[in-house]
């Protein structure tokens, strides 16, 4: 279908505005349910679709009667899998006819489609930020005030998931801003008005406290920069004011009014959190800064203003859920698909002007339904304060520049690896180039807008790369590398075990830790900590150890399994947790099953532990090289409770350094990694290939 424009102000088709509908309405042919929230200025659309994509599967060969020396360890196949995805799209009402026509033309099996429409508000909590400082999901967010700013303002008090009520509102909102702004500046589009405001200086138009009182305002306990009268100077000065300054003054006036109103309602109902949503905000920094200042000023810092990253979809989500009861949507966990989501706008009006116009006109947000529900690790000391990531690249400019450059420089190699992983596919090079192009664009967006997709971390950069690889059907570029390395390591397993068994007890403990790290445990002051661990091993055995495995090959087979074997010999049960899906060369749950089966055939300790369920293999629920302990497979969490786990071992840079370095647990923990990056080693005060050996005992 050719690109089509939106309707102009007088109903004519505006040919200067193009609409790439295939990029926006993704997977529309498989859509099963629609919800539309038609506001005064924007239309918000939510729809549920099924997505067909490729997944890598491994299956054990029947090795009976075969030459194991030259046979691969397992078979790798790429299969088609269907998963569920939620799509959210936001666009200006000038496009509504074009968009609805496109949807109607591309729906198939129309008898299965359900449309739900709304113009109201439904409470729904998504990632929130204040001044682009993103917060992790808090387990105790209730109660709070929800303020939706559309053409007008609606205020909802939310006490629990099921108990909420509309308590007030105002007609002064985005509609007032747009209407008066158009009158004052002759601007026809909302985003153009916001862009004007970004360039303006409201003090040229507003009368401030210091303009009224001169130097005497300090005796009143007031700041001289407080606005005393919006547009005050325009009534006294006989001159022309710039469009930019008037737009900025108007934005401040509306935002301050909304902030004061919300604060009064929060104080009236004894609430200390206000979540703001609605098209008026649009991730616009000036709007959020003004509302935040207003809330802080009128509440004297007692009430916190928070903003939703995808703030415009509350009504659409409410309408969608209203028609989705039969699908039990609350029983699943969902994760954002960064490859299909657009980001927040830049704080600078001059950065990527075409991208700003696009992101303001069309906003996309996609969530994939995960196979299994995800929950907190029960051993987290305080889930409400747990932050997985060690460094926030949104705030740390030096670290951000370094890591973005690292990912840029590695991109060509990743694309080549992806293409090489599918030698029998004719279009693999073309798809690899599309992946490279898409991820490169994401990285450039993040250079200018580090807050575009929420908190920027090494974990989010890795996850975005995996999402982009999956987008172009590269489910596991390292599958054949892992297959080969696992096969080689298995051939060495028995000789490694024999060598370890020949050592004395203390020497064997050090050798086991060295095997886990594949490095020198005495580097970087780790010996003192390792001595503490050695002393602990002389005491009574742990009841159950949870080990988060890292890489395939030597790491898991010659490092983790000998360590597991030693714990089992001490009488400690072991839960071995591996990724549910592939990421880099990390071992997956399905691969670990095959590897463990082969090891059990060689080692009676492992074989007996499996049979007696003292060694249990589980999946983490993650497909990331990093580890978020607040989003783990529910089955793993249940097992941790049932087995009274009292030791957690996290290994590898991604899981123990980029994430969880500062994670506090209610039990003993070991965090182990070799620093394979010179910049990171310098930042942490060590040298490349130095060792992190962090043994922690919770305070009693």
PDB file of N, CA and C in Angstrom, residues 383-416:
ATOM      1  N   UNK A 383      12.914  -6.168  48.299  1.00  0.00           N
ATOM      2  CA  UNK A 383      12.553  -6.034  46.882  1.00  0.00           C
ATOM      3  C   UNK A 383      12.219  -4.606  46.471  1.00  0.00           C
ATOM      4  N   UNK A 384      11.727  -3.795  47.413  1.00  0.00           N
ATOM      5  CA  UNK A 384      11.320  -2.434  47.065  1.00  0.00           C
ATOM      6  C   UNK A 384      12.510  -1.523  46.772  1.00  0.00           C
ATOM      7  N   UNK A 385      13.692  -1.859  47.268  1.00  0.00           N
ATOM      8  CA  UNK A 385      14.874  -1.032  47.018  1.00  0.00           C
ATOM      9  C   UNK A 385      15.879  -1.716  46.090  1.00  0.00           C
ATOM     10  N   UNK A 386      15.587  -2.928  45.657  1.00  0.00           N
ATOM     11  CA  UNK A 386      16.518  -3.660  44.791  1.00  0.00           C
ATOM     12  C   UNK A 386      16.610  -3.001  43.417  1.00  0.00           C
ATOM     13  N   UNK A 387      17.811  -2.712  42.985  1.00  0.00           N
ATOM     14  CA  UNK A 387      18.084  -2.195  41.639  1.00  0.00           C
ATOM     15  C   UNK A 387      19.079  -3.151  40.996  1.00  0.00           C
ATOM     16  N   UNK A 388      18.717  -3.810  39.913  1.00  0.00           N
ATOM     17  CA  UNK A 388      19.610  -4.816  39.328  1.00  0.00           C
ATOM     18  C   UNK A 388      20.933  -4.242  38.839  1.00  0.00           C
ATOM     19  N   UNK A 389      20.881  -3.062  38.230  1.00  0.00           N
ATOM     20  CA  UNK A 389      22.031  -2.564  37.479  1.00  0.00           C
ATOM     21  C   UNK A 389      23.023  -1.819  38.362  1.00  0.00           C
ATOM     22  N   UNK A 390      24.301  -2.057  38.096  1.00  0.00           N
ATOM     23  CA  UNK A 390      25.362  -1.453  38.890  1.00  0.00           C
ATOM     24  C   UNK A 390      25.601   0.001  38.511  1.00  0.00           C
ATOM     25  N   UNK A 391      25.547   0.313  37.222  1.00  0.00           N
ATOM     26  CA  UNK A 391      25.802   1.682  36.742  1.00  0.00           C
ATOM     27  C   UNK A 391      24.613   2.152  35.916  1.00  0.00           C
ATOM     28  N   UNK A 392      24.134   3.349  36.223  1.00  0.00           N
ATOM     29  CA  UNK A 392      23.063   3.980  35.456  1.00  0.00           C
ATOM     30  C   UNK A 392      23.715   4.857  34.392  1.00  0.00           C
ATOM     31  N   UNK A 393      23.709   4.386  33.160  1.00  0.00           N
ATOM     32  CA  UNK A 393      24.356   5.123  32.072  1.00  0.00           C
ATOM     33  C   UNK A 393      23.590   6.384  31.707  1.00  0.00           C
ATOM     34  N   UNK A 394      22.352   6.498  32.136  1.00  0.00           N
ATOM     35  CA  UNK A 394      21.592   7.718  31.885  1.00  0.00           C
ATOM     36  C   UNK A 394      22.256   8.892  32.597  1.00  0.00           C
ATOM     37  N   UNK A 395      22.779   8.650  33.793  1.00  0.00           N
ATOM     38  CA  UNK A 395      23.411   9.704  34.596  1.00  0.00           C
ATOM     39  C   UNK A 395      24.914   9.804  34.371  1.00  0.00           C
ATOM     40  N   UNK A 396      25.562   8.681  34.128  1.00  0.00           N
ATOM     41  CA  UNK A 396      27.024   8.641  34.036  1.00  0.00           C
ATOM     42  C   UNK A 396      27.451   8.847  32.581  1.00  0.00           C
ATOM     43  N   UNK A 397      27.762  10.105  32.228  1.00  0.00           N
ATOM     44  CA  UNK A 397      28.061  10.445  30.835  1.00  0.00           C
ATOM     45  C   UNK A 397      29.318   9.755  30.327  1.00  0.00           C
ATOM     46  N   UNK A 398      30.331   9.653  31.165  1.00  0.00           N
ATOM     47  CA  UNK A 398      31.583   9.020  30.740  1.00  0.00           C
ATOM     48  C   UNK A 398      31.368   7.534  30.449  1.00  0.00           C
ATOM     49  N   UNK A 399      30.677   6.858  31.377  1.00  0.00           N
ATOM     50  CA  UNK A 399      30.404   5.437  31.167  1.00  0.00           C
ATOM     51  C   UNK A 399      29.501   5.238  29.961  1.00  0.00           C
ATOM     52  N   UNK A 400      28.533   6.117  29.787  1.00  0.00           N
ATOM     53  CA  UNK A 400      27.613   5.999  28.648  1.00  0.00           C
ATOM     54  C   UNK A 400      28.363   6.092  27.320  1.00  0.00           C
ATOM     55  N   UNK A 401      29.239   7.088  27.215  1.00  0.00           N
ATOM     56  CA  UNK A 401      30.015   7.264  25.982  1.00  0.00           C
ATOM     57  C   UNK A 401      30.860   6.032  25.698  1.00  0.00           C
ATOM     58  N   UNK A 402      31.486   5.500  26.742  1.00  0.00           N
ATOM     59  CA  UNK A 402      32.344   4.328  26.546  1.00  0.00           C
ATOM     60  C   UNK A 402      31.536   3.124  26.072  1.00  0.00           C
ATOM     61  N   UNK A 403      30.436   2.813  26.754  1.00  0.00           N
ATOM     62  CA  UNK A 403      29.701   1.602  26.424  1.00  0.00           C
ATOM     63  C   UNK A 403      28.968   1.712  25.085  1.00  0.00           C
ATOM     64  N   UNK A 404      28.463   2.879  24.760  1.00  0.00           N
ATOM     65  CA  UNK A 404      27.835   3.032  23.442  1.00  0.00           C
ATOM     66  C   UNK A 404      28.865   2.821  22.341  1.00  0.00           C
ATOM     67  N   UNK A 405      30.075   3.338  22.550  1.00  0.00           N
ATOM     68  CA  UNK A 405      31.145   3.115  21.570  1.00  0.00           C
ATOM     69  C   UNK A 405      31.498   1.636  21.477  1.00  0.00           C
ATOM     70  N   UNK A 406      31.553   0.950  22.618  1.00  0.00           N
ATOM     71  CA  UNK A 406      31.835  -0.496  22.618  1.00  0.00           C
ATOM     72  C   UNK A 406      30.820  -1.256  21.779  1.00  0.00           C
ATOM     73  N   UNK A 407      29.543  -0.961  21.995  1.00  0.00           N
ATOM     74  CA  UNK A 407      28.501  -1.673  21.262  1.00  0.00           C
ATOM     75  C   UNK A 407      28.513  -1.314  19.781  1.00  0.00           C
ATOM     76  N   UNK A 408      28.874  -0.076  19.452  1.00  0.00           N
ATOM     77  CA  UNK A 408      28.995   0.308  18.045  1.00  0.00           C
ATOM     78  C   UNK A 408      30.133  -0.450  17.376  1.00  0.00           C
ATOM     79  N   UNK A 409      31.270  -0.510  18.048  1.00  0.00           N
ATOM     80  CA  UNK A 409      32.436  -1.181  17.460  1.00  0.00           C
ATOM     81  C   UNK A 409      32.243  -2.685  17.335  1.00  0.00           C
ATOM     82  N   UNK A 410      31.419  -3.251  18.191  1.00  0.00           N
ATOM     83  CA  UNK A 410      31.183  -4.701  18.130  1.00  0.00           C
ATOM     84  C   UNK A 410      30.098  -5.077  17.133  1.00  0.00           C
ATOM     85  N   UNK A 411      29.377  -4.083  16.621  1.00  0.00           N
ATOM     86  CA  UNK A 411      28.178  -4.370  15.841  1.00  0.00           C
ATOM     87  C   UNK A 411      28.458  -5.136  14.556  1.00  0.00           C
ATOM     88  N   UNK A 412      29.493  -4.754  13.824  1.00  0.00           N
ATOM     89  CA  UNK A 412      29.809  -5.464  12.574  1.00  0.00           C
ATOM     90  C   UNK A 412      30.103  -6.934  12.840  1.00  0.00           C
ATOM     91  N   UNK A 413      30.828  -7.193  13.925  1.00  0.00           N
ATOM     92  CA  UNK A 413      31.135  -8.583  14.265  1.00  0.00           C
ATOM     93  C   UNK A 413      29.896  -9.375  14.626  1.00  0.00           C
ATOM     94  N   UNK A 414      28.966  -8.745  15.338  1.00  0.00           N
ATOM     95  CA  UNK A 414      27.723  -9.432  15.700  1.00  0.00           C
ATOM     96  C   UNK A 414      26.906  -9.739  14.449  1.00  0.00           C
ATOM     97  N   UNK A 415      26.842  -8.774  13.516  1.00  0.00           N
ATOM     98  CA  UNK A 415      26.097  -8.989  12.280  1.00  0.00           C
ATOM     99  C   UNK A 415      26.706 -10.124  11.452  1.00  0.00           C
ATOM    100  N   UNK A 416      28.037 -10.170  11.386  1.00  0.00           N
ATOM    101  CA  UNK A 416      28.707 -11.250  10.648  1.00  0.00           C
ATOM    102  C   UNK A 416      28.459 -12.594  11.320  1.00  0.00           C
TER     103      UNK A 416
END
